[in-house]
mmCIF file of C-alpha atoms in Angstrom:
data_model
loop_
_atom_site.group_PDB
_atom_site.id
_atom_site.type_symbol
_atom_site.label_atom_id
_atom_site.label_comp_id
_atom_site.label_asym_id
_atom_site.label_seq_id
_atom_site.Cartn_x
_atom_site.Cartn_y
_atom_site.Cartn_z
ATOM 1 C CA UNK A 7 1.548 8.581 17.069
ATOM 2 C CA UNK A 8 -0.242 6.599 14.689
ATOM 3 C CA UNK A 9 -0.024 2.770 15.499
ATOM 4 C CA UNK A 10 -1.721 -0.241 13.649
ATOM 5 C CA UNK A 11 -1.539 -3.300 14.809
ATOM 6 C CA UNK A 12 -3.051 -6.512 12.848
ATOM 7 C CA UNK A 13 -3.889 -9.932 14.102
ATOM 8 C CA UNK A 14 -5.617 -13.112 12.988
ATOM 9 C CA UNK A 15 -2.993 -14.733 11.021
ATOM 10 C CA UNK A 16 -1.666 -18.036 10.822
ATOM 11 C CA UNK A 17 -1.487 -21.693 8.930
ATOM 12 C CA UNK A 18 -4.689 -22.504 7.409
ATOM 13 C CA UNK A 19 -5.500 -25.176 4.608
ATOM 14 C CA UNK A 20 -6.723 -24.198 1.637
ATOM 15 C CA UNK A 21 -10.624 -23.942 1.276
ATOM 16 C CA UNK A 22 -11.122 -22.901 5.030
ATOM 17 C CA UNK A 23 -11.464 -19.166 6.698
ATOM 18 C CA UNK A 24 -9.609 -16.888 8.617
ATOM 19 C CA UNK A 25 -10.182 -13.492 10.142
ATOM 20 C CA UNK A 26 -8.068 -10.850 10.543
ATOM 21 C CA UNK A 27 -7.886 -7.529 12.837
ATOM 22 C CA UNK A 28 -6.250 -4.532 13.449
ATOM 23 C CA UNK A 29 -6.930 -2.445 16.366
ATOM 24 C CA UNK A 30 -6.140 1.418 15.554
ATOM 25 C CA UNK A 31 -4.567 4.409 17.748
ATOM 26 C CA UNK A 32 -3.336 7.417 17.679
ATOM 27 C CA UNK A 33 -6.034 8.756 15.403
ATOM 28 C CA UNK A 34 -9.520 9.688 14.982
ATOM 29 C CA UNK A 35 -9.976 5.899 13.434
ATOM 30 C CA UNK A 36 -13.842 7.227 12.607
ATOM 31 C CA UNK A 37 -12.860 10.311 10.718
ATOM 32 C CA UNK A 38 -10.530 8.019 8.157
ATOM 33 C CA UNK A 39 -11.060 4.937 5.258
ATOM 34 C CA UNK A 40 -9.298 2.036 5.660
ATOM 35 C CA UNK A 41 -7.276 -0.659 3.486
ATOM 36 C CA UNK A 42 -5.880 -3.837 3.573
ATOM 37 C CA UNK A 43 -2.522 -4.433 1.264
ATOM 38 C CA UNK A 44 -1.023 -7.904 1.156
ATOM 39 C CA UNK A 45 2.512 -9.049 -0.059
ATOM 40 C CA UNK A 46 3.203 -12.339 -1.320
ATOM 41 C CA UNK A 47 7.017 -13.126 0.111
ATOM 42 C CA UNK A 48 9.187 -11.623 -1.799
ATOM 43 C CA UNK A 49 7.079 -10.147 -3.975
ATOM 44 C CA UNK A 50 5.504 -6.713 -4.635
ATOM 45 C CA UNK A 51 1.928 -5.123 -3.145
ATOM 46 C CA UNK A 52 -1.074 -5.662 -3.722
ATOM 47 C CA UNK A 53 -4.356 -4.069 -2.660
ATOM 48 C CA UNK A 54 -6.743 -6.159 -1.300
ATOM 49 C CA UNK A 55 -10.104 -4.243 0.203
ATOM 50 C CA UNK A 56 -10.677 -0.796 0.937
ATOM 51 C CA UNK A 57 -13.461 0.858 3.151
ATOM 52 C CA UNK A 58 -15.104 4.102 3.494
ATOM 53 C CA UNK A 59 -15.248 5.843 7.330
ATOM 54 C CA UNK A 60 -18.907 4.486 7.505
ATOM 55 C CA UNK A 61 -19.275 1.593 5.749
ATOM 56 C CA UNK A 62 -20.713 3.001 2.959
ATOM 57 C CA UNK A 63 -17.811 2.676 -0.104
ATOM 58 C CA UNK A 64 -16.310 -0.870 -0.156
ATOM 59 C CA UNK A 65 -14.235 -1.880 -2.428
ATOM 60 C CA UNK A 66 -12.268 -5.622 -3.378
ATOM 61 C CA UNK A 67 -9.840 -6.340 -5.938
ATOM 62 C CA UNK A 68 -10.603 -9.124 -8.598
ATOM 63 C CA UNK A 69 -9.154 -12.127 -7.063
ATOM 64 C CA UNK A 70 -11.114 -11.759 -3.381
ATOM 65 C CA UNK A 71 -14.075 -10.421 -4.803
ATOM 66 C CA UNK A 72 -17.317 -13.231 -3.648
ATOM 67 C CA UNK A 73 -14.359 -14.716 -0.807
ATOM 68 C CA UNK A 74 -12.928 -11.970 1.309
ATOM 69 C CA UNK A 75 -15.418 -9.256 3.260
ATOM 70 C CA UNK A 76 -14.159 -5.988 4.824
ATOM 71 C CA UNK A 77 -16.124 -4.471 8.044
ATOM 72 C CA UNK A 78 -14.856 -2.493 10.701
ATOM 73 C CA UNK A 79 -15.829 -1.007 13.795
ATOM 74 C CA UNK A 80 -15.816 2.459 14.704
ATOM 75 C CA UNK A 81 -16.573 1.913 18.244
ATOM 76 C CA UNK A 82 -13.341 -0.699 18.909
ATOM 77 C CA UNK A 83 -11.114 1.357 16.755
ATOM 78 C CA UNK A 84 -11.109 -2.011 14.767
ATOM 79 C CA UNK A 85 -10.614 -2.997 10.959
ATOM 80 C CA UNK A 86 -11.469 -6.592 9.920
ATOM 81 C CA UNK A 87 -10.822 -8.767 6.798
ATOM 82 C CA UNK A 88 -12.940 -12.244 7.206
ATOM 83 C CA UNK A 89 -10.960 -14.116 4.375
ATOM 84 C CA UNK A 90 -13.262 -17.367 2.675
ATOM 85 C CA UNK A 91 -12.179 -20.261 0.750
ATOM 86 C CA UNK A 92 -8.208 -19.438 1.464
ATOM 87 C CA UNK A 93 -6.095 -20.289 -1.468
ATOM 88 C CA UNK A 94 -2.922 -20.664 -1.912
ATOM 89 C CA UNK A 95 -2.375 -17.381 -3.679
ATOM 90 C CA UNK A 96 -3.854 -15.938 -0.869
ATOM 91 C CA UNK A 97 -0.679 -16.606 1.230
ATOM 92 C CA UNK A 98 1.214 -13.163 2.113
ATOM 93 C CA UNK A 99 1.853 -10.885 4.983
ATOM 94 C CA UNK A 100 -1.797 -8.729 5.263
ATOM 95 C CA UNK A 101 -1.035 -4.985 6.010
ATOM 96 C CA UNK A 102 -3.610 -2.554 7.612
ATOM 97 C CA UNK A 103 -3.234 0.561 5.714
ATOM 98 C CA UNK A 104 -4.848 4.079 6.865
ATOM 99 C CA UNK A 105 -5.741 6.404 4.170
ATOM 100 C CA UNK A 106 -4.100 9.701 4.118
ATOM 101 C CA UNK A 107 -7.877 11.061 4.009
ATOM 102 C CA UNK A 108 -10.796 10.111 4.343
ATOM 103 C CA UNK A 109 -10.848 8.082 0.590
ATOM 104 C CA UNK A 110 -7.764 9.595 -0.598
ATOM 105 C CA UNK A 111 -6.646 6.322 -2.123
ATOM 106 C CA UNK A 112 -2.843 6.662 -0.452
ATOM 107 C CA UNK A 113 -1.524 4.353 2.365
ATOM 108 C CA UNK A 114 -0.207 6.984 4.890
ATOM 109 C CA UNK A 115 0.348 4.497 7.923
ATOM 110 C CA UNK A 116 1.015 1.121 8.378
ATOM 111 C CA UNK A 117 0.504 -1.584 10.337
ATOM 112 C CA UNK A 118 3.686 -4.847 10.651
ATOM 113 C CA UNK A 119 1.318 -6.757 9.048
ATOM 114 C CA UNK A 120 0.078 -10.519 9.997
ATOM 115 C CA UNK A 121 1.590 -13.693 7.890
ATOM 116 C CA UNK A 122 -1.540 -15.570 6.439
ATOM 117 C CA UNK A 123 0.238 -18.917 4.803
ATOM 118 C CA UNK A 124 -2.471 -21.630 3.294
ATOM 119 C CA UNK A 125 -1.198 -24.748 2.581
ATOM 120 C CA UNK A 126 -2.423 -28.473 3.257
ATOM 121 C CA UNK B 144 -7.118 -2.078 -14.483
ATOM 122 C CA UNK B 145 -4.411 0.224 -15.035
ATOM 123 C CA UNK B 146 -1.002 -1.357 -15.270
ATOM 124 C CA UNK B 147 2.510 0.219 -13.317
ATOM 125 C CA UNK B 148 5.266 -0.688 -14.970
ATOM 126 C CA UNK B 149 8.800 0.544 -12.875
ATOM 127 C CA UNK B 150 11.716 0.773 -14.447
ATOM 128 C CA UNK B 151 14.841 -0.657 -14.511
ATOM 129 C CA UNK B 152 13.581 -3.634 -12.118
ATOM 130 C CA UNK B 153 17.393 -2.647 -10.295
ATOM 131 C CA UNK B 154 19.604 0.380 -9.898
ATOM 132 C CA UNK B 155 23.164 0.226 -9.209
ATOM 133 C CA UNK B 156 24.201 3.356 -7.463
ATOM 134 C CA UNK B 157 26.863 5.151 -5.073
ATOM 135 C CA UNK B 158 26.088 7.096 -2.419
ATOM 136 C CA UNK B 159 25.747 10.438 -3.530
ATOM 137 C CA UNK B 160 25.153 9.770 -6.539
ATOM 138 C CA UNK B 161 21.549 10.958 -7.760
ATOM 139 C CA UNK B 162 18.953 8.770 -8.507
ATOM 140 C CA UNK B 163 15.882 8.564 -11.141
ATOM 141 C CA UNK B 164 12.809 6.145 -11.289
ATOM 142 C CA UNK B 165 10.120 5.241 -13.473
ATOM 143 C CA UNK B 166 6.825 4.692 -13.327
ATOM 144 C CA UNK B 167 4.771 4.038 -16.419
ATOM 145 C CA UNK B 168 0.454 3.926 -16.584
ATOM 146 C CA UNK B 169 -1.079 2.081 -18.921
ATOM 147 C CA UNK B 170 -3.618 4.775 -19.190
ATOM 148 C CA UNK B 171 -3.498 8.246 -18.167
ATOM 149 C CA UNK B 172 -3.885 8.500 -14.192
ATOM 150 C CA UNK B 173 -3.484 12.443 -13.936
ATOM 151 C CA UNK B 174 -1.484 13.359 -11.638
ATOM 152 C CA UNK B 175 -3.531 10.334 -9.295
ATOM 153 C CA UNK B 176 -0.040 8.475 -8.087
ATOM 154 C CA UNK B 177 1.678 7.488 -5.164
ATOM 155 C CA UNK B 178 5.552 6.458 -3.759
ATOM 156 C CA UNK B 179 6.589 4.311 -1.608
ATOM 157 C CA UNK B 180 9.855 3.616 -0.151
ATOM 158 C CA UNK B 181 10.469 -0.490 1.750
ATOM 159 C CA UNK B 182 13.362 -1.557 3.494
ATOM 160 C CA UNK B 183 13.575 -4.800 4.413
ATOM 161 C CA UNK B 184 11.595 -6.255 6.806
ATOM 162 C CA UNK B 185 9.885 -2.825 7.095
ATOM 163 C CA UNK B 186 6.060 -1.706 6.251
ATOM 164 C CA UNK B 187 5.608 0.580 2.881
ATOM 165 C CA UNK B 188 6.245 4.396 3.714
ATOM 166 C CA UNK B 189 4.460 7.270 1.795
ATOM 167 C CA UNK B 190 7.527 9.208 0.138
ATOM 168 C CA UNK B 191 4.957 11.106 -2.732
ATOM 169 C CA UNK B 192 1.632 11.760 -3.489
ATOM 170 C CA UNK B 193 -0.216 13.165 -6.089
ATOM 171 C CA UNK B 194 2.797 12.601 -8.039
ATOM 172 C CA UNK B 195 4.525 15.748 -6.532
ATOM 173 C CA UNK B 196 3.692 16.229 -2.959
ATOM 174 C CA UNK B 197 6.105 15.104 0.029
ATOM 175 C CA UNK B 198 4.581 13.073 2.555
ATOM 176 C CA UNK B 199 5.019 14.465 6.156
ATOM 177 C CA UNK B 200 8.744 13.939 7.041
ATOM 178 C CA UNK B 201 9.875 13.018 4.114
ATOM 179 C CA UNK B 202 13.646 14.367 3.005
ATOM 180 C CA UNK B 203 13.422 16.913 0.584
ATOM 181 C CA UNK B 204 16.008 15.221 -1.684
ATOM 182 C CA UNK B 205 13.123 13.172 -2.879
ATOM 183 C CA UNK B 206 10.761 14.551 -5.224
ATOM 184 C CA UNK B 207 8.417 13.332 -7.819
ATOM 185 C CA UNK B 208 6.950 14.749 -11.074
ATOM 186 C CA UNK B 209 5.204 13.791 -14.420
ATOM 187 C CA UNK B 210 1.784 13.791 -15.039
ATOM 188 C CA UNK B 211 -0.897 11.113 -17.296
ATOM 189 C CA UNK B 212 1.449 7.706 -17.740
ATOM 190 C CA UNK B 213 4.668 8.882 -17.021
ATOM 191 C CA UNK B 214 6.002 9.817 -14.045
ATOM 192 C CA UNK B 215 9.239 9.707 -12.324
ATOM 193 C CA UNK B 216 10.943 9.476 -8.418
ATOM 194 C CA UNK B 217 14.474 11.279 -7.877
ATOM 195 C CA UNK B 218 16.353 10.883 -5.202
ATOM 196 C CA UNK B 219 18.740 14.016 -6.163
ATOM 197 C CA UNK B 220 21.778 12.859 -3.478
ATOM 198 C CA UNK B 221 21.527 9.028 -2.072
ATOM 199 C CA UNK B 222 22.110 8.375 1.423
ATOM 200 C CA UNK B 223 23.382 5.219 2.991
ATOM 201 C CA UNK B 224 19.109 4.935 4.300
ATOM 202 C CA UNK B 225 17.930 5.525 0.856
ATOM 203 C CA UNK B 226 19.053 2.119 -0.568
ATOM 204 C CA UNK B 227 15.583 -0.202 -0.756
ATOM 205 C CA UNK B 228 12.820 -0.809 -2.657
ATOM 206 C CA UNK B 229 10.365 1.946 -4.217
ATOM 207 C CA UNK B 230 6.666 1.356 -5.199
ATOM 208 C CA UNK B 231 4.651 3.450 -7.330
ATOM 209 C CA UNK B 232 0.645 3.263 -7.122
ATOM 210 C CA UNK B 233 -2.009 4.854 -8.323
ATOM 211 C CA UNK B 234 -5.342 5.547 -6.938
ATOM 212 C CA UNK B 235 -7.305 6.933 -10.420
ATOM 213 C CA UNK B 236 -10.731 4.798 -10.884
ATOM 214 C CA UNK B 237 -10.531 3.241 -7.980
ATOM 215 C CA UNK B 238 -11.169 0.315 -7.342
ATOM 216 C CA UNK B 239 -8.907 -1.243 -7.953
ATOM 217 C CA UNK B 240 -5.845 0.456 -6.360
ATOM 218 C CA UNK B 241 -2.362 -0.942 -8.467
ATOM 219 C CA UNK B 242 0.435 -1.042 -7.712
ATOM 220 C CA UNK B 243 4.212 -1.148 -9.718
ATOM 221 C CA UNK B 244 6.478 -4.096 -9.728
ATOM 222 C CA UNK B 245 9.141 -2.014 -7.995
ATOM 223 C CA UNK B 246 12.906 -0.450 -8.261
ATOM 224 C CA UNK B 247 15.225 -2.075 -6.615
ATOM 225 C CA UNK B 248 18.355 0.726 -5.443
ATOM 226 C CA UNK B 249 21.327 -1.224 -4.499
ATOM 227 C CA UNK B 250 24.979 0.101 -3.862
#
């Protein structure tokens, strides 16, 4: 069974860092990319970073692009978003996402997600 | 950036009753799309992709068609589990990855 499970959230004030995790099983976690997918409360989805199997393909959506950097770590089974200058648009619950295939572009598994909230 | 737009925002349903979503591209996408079904306090789960193909598990009272910029989810009986909130997305030129507003099916 595929389990995701993130980490790394929490209150933060705006202008400062935060990094996030997700630890994979259940999976070949080297054989497939890798997203992040945020929701602001109440609100709908949004795709944050994506990442090839080996590091290769990255990709950001507009507003992280220059602040937020993807990585992950085939070894540890491990996805990582290392958030910069935290906003407060940034607040939402961050979802690990596994790609149906390796760069399909579709979220076949999730993660709970971890609340990120910035605010002074 | 290619724009989802779902409609309606909310559909009023009964049980049983059969069910049919929109999902509009602001450019064509092929047949590049995606949805999702949330329930509350749930993750996303893959329903559709590639506009027509059911995810692993998924009831085969959902299906999905349409092709370019329109495309559409139905839900041909509803069951008491179906009633939540359904995403489309689209992974054509990527990135970025978009996603729809959302449906809303309520009883």
């Amino acid at each position: 069974e595929v389990q995701l499970v993130e980490s790394g959230g929490g209150l933060v004030q705006p202008g400062r860092s935060l990094r996030l995790s997700c630890v994979a099983s259940g999976f070949n976690f080297e054989d497939y990319a890798m997203h992040w997918v945020r929701q602001s409360p109440g609100k709908g989805l949004e795709w944050v970073s994506g990442i090839s199997w080996n590091s290769r393909s990255i990709g950001y959506a507009d507003s992280v692009k220059g602040r937020f950097t993807i990585s992950r770590d085939n070894a540890k089974n491990s996805l990582y978003l290392q958030m910069n200058s935290l906003r407060g648009e940034d607040t939402a619950l961050y979802y690990c996402a596994k790609d149906r295939n390796n760069g399909h572009g579709y979220f076949g598994s999730w993660g709970q997600g971890t609340l990120v909230t910035v605010s002074s | 950036e290619i724009v989802l737009t779902q409609s309606p925002a909310t559909l009023s349903l009964s049980p049983g009753e059969r069910a049919t979503l929109s999902c509009r591209a602001s450019q064509s996408i092929s047949t590049f799309l995606a949805w999702y079904q949330q329930k509350p306090g749930q993750a996303p789960r893959l329903l559709i992709y590639d506009a027509s193909n059911r995810a692993t598990g998924v009831p085969a009272r959902f299906s999905g068609s349409g092709s370019g910029t329109d495309f559409t989810l139905t839900i041909s009986s509803l069951e008491p589990e179906d009633f939540a909130v359904y995403f489309c997305q689209q992974r054509s030129f990527w990135p970025p990855i978009t996603f729809g507003g959302g449906t809303k099916v309520e009883i």
